[in-house]
Amino acid sequence: MTDTTATPREAAAVRPLWHVVLVRPETMTFVLLILGIFIGSQISPYFLDVAYILKSFTLYAEFGMVALVLTMVIIAGEIDLSPAANMALSAAIFAFAQANGVPMPLAILIGLGAGVLMGVFNAFMVIALQIPSIIVTIGTLTAYRGLAQVLAGDQSIRVPEWYIGIDKVMVLGIPLPVVIFIILSIVLGLVLGLTVFGRQIYLIGTNEVSARYAGVRAKRIKAALFILMGFMSAVAGLMTASRLGSVRYDLGLGGELQMVLMAMLGGTYIFGGRGTILGTFLAAWLLVIVSTGMIVANWLPATQLCVLGVLLIVSIIATNFIYSRTQR
Amino acid sequence: MSAVLNFLIRRREAGIFVMIVLFCLFVGVQKPQFLTLDSLRIVLLLTPLIMIGAMGQMMVIVARHVDLSIGSILGLSAMVSGMMFRYMPDMPWFLCFPLSIGTGMLLGFVNGLLITTFRLPAIIVTLGTLNLYRGLTFIISNAKQIDRQYVPSILKSMSQPSPTLAVPLIIFLSFAIAVATYWFLMHTRIGRQIFALGSNPVAAPLRGINVTQVTLLVFTLSGALSGLAGIMYASRWGFVNPSNTGAGFEFQVIAAVVIGGVSINGGVGTVLGTVLGVLLLGCVGAALPLLGIPGTTQNAIYGSVILVALLIDRLVRAQGNRGVTQRAGASS
Amino acid sequence: MLKKSLLIGLAAGLAMVTTAFAADPIKIVYIGKNTGNPYFDSITGGFEDACKEKGCEFEFVAPATAEATSQIPFIEAQIQRGVNVIGIAPNSPDALNQVLDDARAKGILVLTVNGDLVGNESHRDATILPVDFTKTGPNQVELMGSLIGYKGEIAILSATTEAPDQNTWIAAMNDTLANDAKYKDMKLVATVYGDDQPEKSTTEMEALLANYPNLVGVIAPTTVGIAAAAQVVQQRGIADKVHVTGLGLPSEMRDFIKDGTVKAFQLWSPYNEGWLAVHFALGVLDGSIKNEVGASFDVPNLGKVTIADKNAMIAQPELTTFDASNIDNFNF
């Protein structure tokens, strides 16, 4: 952002490696994570149990997957508040289709397709019509969940027995959703960190106009991110349907807060241009540790709301502070 | 024909007015009882809370921000007064006004302070305080509802037609707030500065506008009005519940404001448009059950209405400044 | 990745240090639909008193909102805490199946208290219902009939369209009205749904009055609905023309009874459900009660309780009717 007169050579000389590591926001997330585990073990004797924590993570893995993509969207300078509603609507469409006799594979495709379409619609409003993504996705958040409610009423739609229980499938002792989340983190981490595409996302978020002048197809990349967001939300929605065994319109209600929280806690800069997949990955674990710690200690849900709200605000203040002190 | 359409799109208020009339006629044809004074009363009784909240939200959006925490501010302010009614019944009842409005002001001021001090985007801050304030509501109330018997009848009677006035007092109050907002925005220097700030945040300081002060002011006002809406809630429904009171209020209000033609790009919006937006929502709310349309469609309708309003807004913008590319987003 | 394995290693190391405690007193937890719901205060009162007497540990937890999945982390946490009994008012008839199976696999006794997993009864051990639900419909129709002289148009204002309990009762009401000659002059003209929200319930009630000018009575078998309906009648001052009854909480209805807006309404004692749940659970755990259909046992204050079809128990046989003569005897 701000121009300093230091040449790159000089900057490298005055900032040793430990300094660079220390001022990275992921470091803050990691420290908080350790702190969270410690506090959790103090407030409840039942908390420190790897199997339990992994199991609890399955409840957040779907949000975590979407948060990874959301991180990329935020780095590109946009935001999407509609994914939780997208999860509900694509899951409802999937469940509605299969309940009305559509064969399962086709129903799954329809559900995923619906998610992609919702992503396309967001992309159209934001990129083609240039309406700010914040307000567009507040609108689609209401509309998508509303449509799910129109489609399913307040009825639970059952899914077939064989489809139920993705969270009970174990890979090397780790629940499948957690494995999927970890693999997705690695893949997206590599894409964002090592590929040209990834660098272009950072460039767009830092300065879209100069990115365009540098030959980056900003609109196309942003549209791709919104569509990927829609697709990932649908995947998450279908996974949630498998975990719950049924779909109701209120699936994932309020999940947008958790997703934004994961990205923010992981050090993603809300104005774009900065952030990493590793940060969001760690933040997802942090959120699970904090939430399950409070729940297993039988803390009032009100306290949990307060802690989550404060965490969100504190994490953006901290991230802004770190970035304003260092120019990366 | 296209000239008429053009006029309606440009004169946003006229457009909404025509929409209200067409909607009422459409419903009236199917259900003649919709076109009676009685229905007008129902419609008007649905609107005071949204109206009061919308006046605050409108100022926030004109200043190129958004406040998602108003529902939780409403809940917490109403709860503070409810607790006074319950645990200090000897206090004069009208103290609930300074108490709730003061609580709302404080909470709104905290929002503004976080936004201006740390230069944070309003949407994220208010998403955080939305949860924080709701959590505080549970904590101070110990998760207990304030039942009807504790709310003073004189407060409840404000929502009822009195023998002398056929129209409940809270409807007058909400329109009075709208008039006051109109006066404030159009005839005071600081009101004009809100528009100037929203239409060009970068140039605002150059014109001698104190950005921090104006931003703090709009959030404090939005909070204060939400606090007043909290009292109106207790008056209208006669109870205060820690989890229901004010939940989802922000979406109704934002819907009303964007329908009313307030531009999410800041700097544009009128009180009359917002009032009409609120009335249109009220008409829809009253007509749905009359037509036998299930309540489950309500969210879908709100959402679609917001999206349609955004499209219209975009259309107006395309006509208004052709060729001018605006950088979208709330950079402060 | 390194950090992740580090975390797991660290957690595993600490986990070995913390060993499970041998549980001395029986631990019972009740998971409500959501916090801030006045209905559950009374149920937990029953749990608490019974546990005090019998020497068990009781805790009440509930999520902040009542959506289908919000109870799952709470159930998981209780399994982890190693409680002996989970009582739950399920927010969904089927989304909890998997996690409740997990709990039962760990040897936890799972009881649904105040609401059942309709159609998924195999995923819990037993259910405790407040009253014989087959009597709710006929009792309500009889109460309505006695208020309106068994003559005229009536309507039902319910909760959500899919609410299982309400739908059972409404079906029974329809059946009673159609088949019992005593009610041949009562005509059910409409059934509407207020989604258990005060705003929606109020607009639905207003629409009923507009659509059916000859209406003489409204049955609202839901606590939110009856309060909203009573408020509309109170505001319009038409209590002598339109009679409101249904299922309500005395604490929420006291004012309407006192000012004559509502003559009588019904409910059961939620307290008894908690009381019965504790006695049943402790009996099953120490072997003195067999959880089999047809078995029966004695509960202090409630008398003999028999386990009926689908392992269902009822806390009291008939609904309690509240009116001006007895409302002050109830404090929930």
GROMACS .gro file of C-alpha atoms in nm, chain A residues 26-27 30 33-34 37-38 41 44-50 52-56 58-60 149 152-158 161 164-165 167-168 174 178 182 186 240 242-248 250-254 278 281-282 285 289 292 295-302 304-305, chain C residues 1-4 6-16 18-21 23 27 29 35 59-70 72-82 91-99 101-103 106 120 123 159-163 195 197 200:
model
  138
   26GLU     CA    1  -0.076  -1.702   1.070
   27THR     CA    2   0.163  -1.693   1.363
   30PHE     CA    3  -0.120  -2.052   1.562
   33LEU     CA    4  -0.473  -2.213   1.864
   34ILE     CA    5  -0.223  -2.336   2.123
   37ILE     CA    6  -0.619  -2.585   2.346
   38PHE     CA    7  -0.462  -2.493   2.677
   41SER     CA    8  -0.815  -2.826   2.879
   44SER     CA    9  -1.322  -2.889   3.106
   45PRO     CA   10  -1.156  -3.221   3.183
   46TYR     CA   11  -1.348  -3.378   2.892
   47PHE     CA   12  -1.207  -3.151   2.625
   48LEU     CA   13  -0.864  -3.292   2.541
   49ASP     CA   14  -0.944  -3.602   2.342
   50VAL     CA   15  -0.823  -3.621   1.984
   52TYR     CA   16  -1.360  -3.601   2.019
   53ILE     CA   17  -1.196  -3.298   1.861
   54LEU     CA   18  -1.178  -3.471   1.522
   55LYS     CA   19  -1.542  -3.568   1.556
   56SER     CA   20  -1.636  -3.213   1.648
   58THR     CA   21  -1.677  -3.285   1.119
   59LEU     CA   22  -1.950  -3.041   1.230
   60TYR     CA   23  -1.743  -2.752   1.095
  149GLN     CA   24  -3.800  -2.245   0.240
  152ALA     CA   25  -3.916  -2.753   0.136
  153GLY     CA   26  -4.154  -2.562   0.362
  154ASP     CA   27  -4.040  -2.641   0.711
  155GLN     CA   28  -4.042  -3.009   0.638
  156SER     CA   29  -3.741  -3.236   0.672
  157ILE     CA   30  -3.668  -3.426   0.351
  158ARG     CA   31  -3.506  -3.763   0.414
  161GLU     CA   32  -2.997  -4.476   0.410
  164ILE     CA   33  -2.619  -4.109   0.522
  165GLY     CA   34  -2.307  -4.093   0.734
  167ASP     CA   35  -1.879  -3.837   0.887
  168LYS     CA   36  -1.876  -4.199   1.003
  174ILE     CA   37  -0.974  -3.964   1.067
  178VAL     CA   38  -1.179  -3.383   0.787
  182ILE     CA   39  -0.716  -3.124   0.467
  186ILE     CA   40  -0.329  -2.849   0.040
  240THR     CA   41  -2.414  -3.179   0.535
  242SER     CA   42  -2.522  -3.689   0.429
  243ARG     CA   43  -2.411  -3.610   0.783
  244LEU     CA   44  -2.762  -3.520   0.901
  245GLY     CA   45  -2.958  -3.773   0.697
  246SER     CA   46  -3.218  -3.510   0.612
  247VAL     CA   47  -3.248  -3.162   0.469
  248ARG     CA   48  -3.447  -2.869   0.601
  250ASP     CA   49  -3.249  -2.400   0.795
  251LEU     CA   50  -2.944  -2.614   0.711
  252GLY     CA   51  -2.628  -2.417   0.789
  253LEU     CA   52  -2.827  -2.116   0.914
  254GLY     CA   53  -2.587  -1.840   1.020
  278LEU     CA   54  -0.268  -2.190   0.575
  281PHE     CA   55  -0.677  -2.377   0.772
  282LEU     CA   56  -0.541  -2.299   1.118
  285TRP     CA   57  -0.915  -2.557   1.384
  289ILE     CA   58  -1.132  -2.569   1.953
  292THR     CA   59  -1.626  -2.719   2.139
  295ILE     CA   60  -1.983  -2.627   2.463
  296VAL     CA   61  -1.825  -2.917   2.650
  297ALA     CA   62  -1.774  -2.688   2.948
  298ASN     CA   63  -2.151  -2.620   2.935
  299TRP     CA   64  -2.102  -2.248   2.890
  300LEU     CA   65  -2.412  -2.050   2.806
  301PRO     CA   66  -2.464  -2.017   2.429
  302ALA     CA   67  -2.489  -1.644   2.494
  304GLN     CA   68  -2.039  -1.828   2.291
  305LEU     CA   69  -2.211  -1.564   2.076
  661MET     CA   70   0.081  -2.969   0.780
  662LEU     CA   71   0.365  -2.978   1.027
  663LYS     CA   72   0.164  -2.759   1.259
  664LYS     CA   73  -0.133  -2.986   1.232
  666LEU     CA   74   0.214  -3.100   1.605
  667LEU     CA   75  -0.128  -3.008   1.732
  668ILE     CA   76  -0.249  -3.365   1.726
  669GLY     CA   77   0.063  -3.484   1.902
  670LEU     CA   78   0.026  -3.220   2.167
  671ALA     CA   79  -0.340  -3.294   2.218
  672ALA     CA   80  -0.275  -3.668   2.239
  673GLY     CA   81  -0.004  -3.612   2.496
  674LEU     CA   82  -0.229  -3.406   2.715
  675ALA     CA   83  -0.519  -3.645   2.668
  676MET     CA   84  -0.321  -3.923   2.828
  678THR     CA   85  -0.631  -3.635   3.183
  679THR     CA   86  -0.802  -3.960   3.268
  680ALA     CA   87  -1.172  -4.005   3.296
  681PHE     CA   88  -1.328  -3.949   3.633
  683ALA     CA   89  -1.890  -4.070   3.800
  687LYS     CA   90  -2.568  -3.714   3.572
  689VAL     CA   91  -2.882  -3.328   3.125
  695THR     CA   92  -3.249  -2.053   2.530
  719GLU     CA   93  -2.787  -2.947   3.405
  720PHE     CA   94  -2.987  -2.761   3.142
  721VAL     CA   95  -2.824  -2.660   2.816
  722ALA     CA   96  -2.973  -2.526   2.494
  723PRO     CA   97  -2.851  -2.371   2.172
  724ALA     CA   98  -2.909  -2.005   2.097
  725THR     CA   99  -3.142  -2.077   1.805
  726ALA     CA  100  -3.393  -2.354   1.736
  727GLU     CA  101  -3.275  -2.466   1.393
  728ALA     CA  102  -3.254  -2.838   1.316
  729THR     CA  103  -2.881  -2.888   1.360
  730SER     CA  104  -2.807  -2.652   1.646
  732ILE     CA  105  -2.596  -3.163   1.759
  733PRO     CA  106  -2.275  -3.015   1.910
  734PHE     CA  107  -2.452  -3.008   2.246
  735ILE     CA  108  -2.538  -3.377   2.226
  736GLU     CA  109  -2.182  -3.461   2.120
  737ALA     CA  110  -2.049  -3.261   2.414
  738GLN     CA  111  -2.276  -3.442   2.659
  739ILE     CA  112  -2.157  -3.780   2.524
  740GLN     CA  113  -1.803  -3.659   2.578
  741ARG     CA  114  -1.885  -3.547   2.931
  742GLY     CA  115  -2.008  -3.896   3.005
  751ASN     CA  116  -3.566  -2.948   1.709
  752SER     CA  117  -3.597  -3.192   1.422
  753PRO     CA  118  -3.773  -3.527   1.390
  754ASP     CA  119  -3.486  -3.682   1.194
  755ALA     CA  120  -3.166  -3.473   1.178
  756LEU     CA  121  -3.062  -3.595   1.523
  757ASN     CA  122  -3.092  -3.969   1.449
  758GLN     CA  123  -2.722  -4.034   1.395
  759VAL     CA  124  -2.591  -3.850   1.697
  761ASP     CA  125  -2.758  -4.342   1.808
  762ASP     CA  126  -2.401  -4.259   1.907
  763ALA     CA  127  -2.519  -4.158   2.252
  766LYS     CA  128  -2.224  -4.534   2.466
  780ASN     CA  129  -3.799  -4.216   1.411
  783HIS     CA  130  -3.352  -4.362   1.785
  819ALA     CA  131  -4.768  -2.286   1.452
  820THR     CA  132  -4.582  -2.396   1.137
  821THR     CA  133  -4.744  -2.599   0.860
  822GLU     CA  134  -4.536  -2.906   0.949
  823ALA     CA  135  -4.543  -2.885   1.329
  855ASP     CA  136  -4.503  -1.992   1.222
  857GLN     CA  137  -4.369  -1.571   1.530
  860LYS     CA  138  -4.674  -1.338   1.144
   0.00000   0.00000   0.00000
